[in-house]
CSV table of C-alpha atoms in Angstrom, one decimal:
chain,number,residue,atom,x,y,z
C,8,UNK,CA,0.9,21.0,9.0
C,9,UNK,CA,1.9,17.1,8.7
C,10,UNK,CA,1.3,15.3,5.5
C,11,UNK,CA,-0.5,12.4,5.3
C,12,UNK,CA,0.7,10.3,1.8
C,13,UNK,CA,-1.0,6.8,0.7
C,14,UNK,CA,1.2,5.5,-1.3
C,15,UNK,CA,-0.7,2.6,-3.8
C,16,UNK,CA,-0.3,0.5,-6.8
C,17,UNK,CA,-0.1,-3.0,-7.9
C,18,UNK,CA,2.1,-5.7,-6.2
C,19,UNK,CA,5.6,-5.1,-7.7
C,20,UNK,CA,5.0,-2.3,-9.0
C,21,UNK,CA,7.8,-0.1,-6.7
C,22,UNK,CA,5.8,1.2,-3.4
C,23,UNK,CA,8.2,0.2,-0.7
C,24,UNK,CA,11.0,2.4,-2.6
C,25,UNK,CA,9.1,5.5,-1.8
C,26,UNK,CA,7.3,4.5,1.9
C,27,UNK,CA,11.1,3.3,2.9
C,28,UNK,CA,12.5,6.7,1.4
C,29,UNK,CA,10.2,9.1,2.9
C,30,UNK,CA,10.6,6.8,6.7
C,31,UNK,CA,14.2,7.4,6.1
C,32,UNK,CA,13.8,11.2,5.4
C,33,UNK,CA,12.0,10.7,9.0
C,34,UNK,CA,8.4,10.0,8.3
C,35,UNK,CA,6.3,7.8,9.8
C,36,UNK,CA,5.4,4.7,8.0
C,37,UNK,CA,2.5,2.7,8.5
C,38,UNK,CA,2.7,-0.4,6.2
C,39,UNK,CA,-1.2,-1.9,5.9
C,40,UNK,CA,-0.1,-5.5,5.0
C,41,UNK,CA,1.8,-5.6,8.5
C,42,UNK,CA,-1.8,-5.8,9.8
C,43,UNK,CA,-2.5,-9.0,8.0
C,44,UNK,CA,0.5,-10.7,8.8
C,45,UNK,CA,0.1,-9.5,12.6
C,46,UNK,CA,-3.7,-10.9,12.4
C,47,UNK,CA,-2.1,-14.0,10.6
C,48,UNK,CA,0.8,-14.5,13.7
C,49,UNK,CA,-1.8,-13.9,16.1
C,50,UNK,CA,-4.0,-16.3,15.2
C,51,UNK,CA,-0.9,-18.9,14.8
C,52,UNK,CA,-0.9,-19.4,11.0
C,53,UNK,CA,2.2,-19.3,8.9
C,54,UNK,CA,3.0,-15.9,6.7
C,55,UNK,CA,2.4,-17.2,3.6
C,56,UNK,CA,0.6,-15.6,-0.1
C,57,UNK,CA,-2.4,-18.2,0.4
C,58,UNK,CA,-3.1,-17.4,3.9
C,59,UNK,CA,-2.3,-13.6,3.6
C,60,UNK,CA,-5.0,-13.5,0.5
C,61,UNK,CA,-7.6,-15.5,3.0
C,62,UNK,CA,-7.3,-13.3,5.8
C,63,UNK,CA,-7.4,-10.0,3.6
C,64,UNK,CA,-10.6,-11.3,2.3
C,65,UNK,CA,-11.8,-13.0,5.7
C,66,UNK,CA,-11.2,-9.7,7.9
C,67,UNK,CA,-12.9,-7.4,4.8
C,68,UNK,CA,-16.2,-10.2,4.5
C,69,UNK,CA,-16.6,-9.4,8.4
C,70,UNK,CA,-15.6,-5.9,9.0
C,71,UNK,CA,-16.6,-4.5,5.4
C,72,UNK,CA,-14.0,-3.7,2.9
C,73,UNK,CA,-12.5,-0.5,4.9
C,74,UNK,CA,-11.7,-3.3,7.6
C,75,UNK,CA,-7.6,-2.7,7.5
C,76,UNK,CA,-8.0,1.1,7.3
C,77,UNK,CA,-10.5,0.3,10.6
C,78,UNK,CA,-8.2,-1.1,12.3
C,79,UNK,CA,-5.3,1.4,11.6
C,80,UNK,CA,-7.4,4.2,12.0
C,81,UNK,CA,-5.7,4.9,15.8
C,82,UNK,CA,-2.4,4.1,14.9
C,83,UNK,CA,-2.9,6.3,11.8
C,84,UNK,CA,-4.5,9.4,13.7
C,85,UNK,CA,-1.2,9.1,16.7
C,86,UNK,CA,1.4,9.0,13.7
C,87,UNK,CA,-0.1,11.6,11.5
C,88,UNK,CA,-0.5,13.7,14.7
C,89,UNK,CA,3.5,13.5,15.2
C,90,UNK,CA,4.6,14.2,11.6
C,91,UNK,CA,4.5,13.3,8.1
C,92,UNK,CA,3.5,9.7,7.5
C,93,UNK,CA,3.3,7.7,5.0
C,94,UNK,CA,0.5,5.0,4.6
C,95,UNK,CA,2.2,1.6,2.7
C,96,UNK,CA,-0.6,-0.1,0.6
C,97,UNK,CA,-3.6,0.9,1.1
C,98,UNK,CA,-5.7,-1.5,-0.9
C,99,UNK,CA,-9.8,-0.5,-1.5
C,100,UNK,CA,-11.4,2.2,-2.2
C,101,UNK,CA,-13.5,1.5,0.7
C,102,UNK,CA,-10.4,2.0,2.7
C,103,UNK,CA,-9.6,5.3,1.1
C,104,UNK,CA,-13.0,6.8,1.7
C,105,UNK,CA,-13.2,5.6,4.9
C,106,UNK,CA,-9.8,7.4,5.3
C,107,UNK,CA,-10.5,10.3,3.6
C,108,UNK,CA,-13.6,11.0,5.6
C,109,UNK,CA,-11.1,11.0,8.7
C,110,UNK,CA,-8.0,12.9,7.4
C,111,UNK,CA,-9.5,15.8,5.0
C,112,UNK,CA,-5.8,15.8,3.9
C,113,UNK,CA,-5.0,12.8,2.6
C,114,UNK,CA,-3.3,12.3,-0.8
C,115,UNK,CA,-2.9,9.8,-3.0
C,116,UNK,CA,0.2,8.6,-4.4
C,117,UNK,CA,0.3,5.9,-7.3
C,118,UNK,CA,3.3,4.1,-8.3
C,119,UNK,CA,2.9,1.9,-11.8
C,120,UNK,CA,5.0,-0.2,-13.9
C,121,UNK,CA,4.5,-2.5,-16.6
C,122,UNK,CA,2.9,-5.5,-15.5
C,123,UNK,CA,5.9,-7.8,-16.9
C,124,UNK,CA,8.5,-5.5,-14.9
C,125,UNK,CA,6.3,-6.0,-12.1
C,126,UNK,CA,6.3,-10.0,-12.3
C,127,UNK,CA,10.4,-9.6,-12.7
C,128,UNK,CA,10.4,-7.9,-9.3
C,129,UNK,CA,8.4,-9.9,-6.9
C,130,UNK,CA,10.4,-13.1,-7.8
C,131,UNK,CA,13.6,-11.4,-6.9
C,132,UNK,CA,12.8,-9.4,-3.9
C,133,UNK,CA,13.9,-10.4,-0.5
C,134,UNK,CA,10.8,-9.9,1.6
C,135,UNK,CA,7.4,-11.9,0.6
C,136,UNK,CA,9.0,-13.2,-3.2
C,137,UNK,CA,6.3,-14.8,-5.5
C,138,UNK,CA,6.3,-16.8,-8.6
C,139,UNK,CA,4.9,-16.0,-11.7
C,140,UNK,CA,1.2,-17.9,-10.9
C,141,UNK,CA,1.2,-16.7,-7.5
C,142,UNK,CA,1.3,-12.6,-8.5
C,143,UNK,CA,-0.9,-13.4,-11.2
C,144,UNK,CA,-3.2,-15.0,-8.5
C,145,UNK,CA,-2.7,-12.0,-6.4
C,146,UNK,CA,-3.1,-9.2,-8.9
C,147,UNK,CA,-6.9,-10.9,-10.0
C,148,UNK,CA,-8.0,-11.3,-6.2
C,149,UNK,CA,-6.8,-7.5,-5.5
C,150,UNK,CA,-8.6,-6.5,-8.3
C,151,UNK,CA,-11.8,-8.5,-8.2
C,152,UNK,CA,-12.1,-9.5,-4.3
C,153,UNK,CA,-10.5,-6.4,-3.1
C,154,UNK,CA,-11.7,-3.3,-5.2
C,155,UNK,CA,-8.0,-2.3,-5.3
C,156,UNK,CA,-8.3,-0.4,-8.4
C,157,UNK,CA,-10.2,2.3,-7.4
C,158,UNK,CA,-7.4,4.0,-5.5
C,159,UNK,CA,-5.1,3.8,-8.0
C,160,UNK,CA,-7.2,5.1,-10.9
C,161,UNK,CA,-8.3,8.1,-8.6
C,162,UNK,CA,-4.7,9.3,-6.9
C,163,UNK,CA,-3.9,12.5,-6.8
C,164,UNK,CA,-0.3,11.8,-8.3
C,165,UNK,CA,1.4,9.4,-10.7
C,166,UNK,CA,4.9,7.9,-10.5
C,167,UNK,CA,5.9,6.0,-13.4
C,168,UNK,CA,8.5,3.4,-12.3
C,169,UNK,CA,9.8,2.1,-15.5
C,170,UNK,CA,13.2,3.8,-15.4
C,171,UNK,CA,16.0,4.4,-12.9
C,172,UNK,CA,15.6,4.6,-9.1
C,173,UNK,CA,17.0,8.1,-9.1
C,174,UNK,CA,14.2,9.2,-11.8
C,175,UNK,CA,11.7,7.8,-9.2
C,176,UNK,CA,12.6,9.4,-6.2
C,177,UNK,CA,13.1,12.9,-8.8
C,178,UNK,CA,9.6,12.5,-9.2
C,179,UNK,CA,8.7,11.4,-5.2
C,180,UNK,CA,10.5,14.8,-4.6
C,181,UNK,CA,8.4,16.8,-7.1
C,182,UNK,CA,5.2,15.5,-5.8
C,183,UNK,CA,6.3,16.0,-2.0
C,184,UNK,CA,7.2,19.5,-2.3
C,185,UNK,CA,3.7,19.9,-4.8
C,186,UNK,CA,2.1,18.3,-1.4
């Protein structure tokens, strides 16, 4: 049986290191922020944090606050169907019930940091970098527009990314093979 892993947690905080790992170890990856910026390039806008925030929050005010799991829902089903796969950034906990009512199987996976490491890394990454007001900007509308806590105070497995890259994929491994 395929495993289907949601892999959550704060901007920052280390989630691509594990959805990249396990797509490298040949799962599929389906990364829910690619829907925005698809939405965002579709409609002709720019990729940028303000309008990526305004569309998250437009898209959830019309379609309810499962609204990006909605819309991944078939893409989710044909992947999972295939093999493993790995869902990148899931955000409400609308979207994981909405989710979890469709795939029984579905496990939760948080990664955390402290907050400060987290700030460190988003200003030095190479894909969507933000300064120290912008994160802060994002981590309040997550938390207040989008009900992004609720997934990561109910997952079904903690990884603690304070320390080494090789203590964090130890740890992806451990919960994996729990899976």
């Amino acid at each position: 049986m395929a495993k289907l892993v949601a892999v959550v947690g704060m901007a920052g905080s280390g989630k691509s290191i594990a959805t990249d790992y396990l797509e490298k170890k040949g799962w599929n990856k389906i990364y829910f922020g690619g829907a925005i910026m698809d939405k965002l390039k579709e409609e002709g806008k720019e990729v940028t944090p303000a309008n990526e925030k305004k569309c998250r929050e437009d898209i959830r005010a019309k379609y309810g606050m499962a609204a990006v799991a909605v819309l991944l829902e078939d893409k989710i089903k044909k992947a999972y169907e295939e093999k493993d796969t790995v869902l990148d950034g899931l955000y409400s906990w609308d979207e994981y019930v909405y989710l979890k009512d469709k795939f029984k199987d579905l496990v939760l996976v948080c990664v955390v940091c402290d907050k400060e490491k987290r700030y460190s890394r988003v200003g030095v990454r190479d894909i969507r970098p933000f300064n120290r007001e912008e994160i802060v900007i994002r981590d309040v509308s997550e938390i207040e527009n989008l009900a992004k806590g609720g997934p990561i105070a109910y997952a079904d497995y903690y990884i603690f990314n304070n320390g080494t890259v090789d203590n964090y994929i130890e740890r992806l491994e451990e919960i994996i093979k729990e899976i």
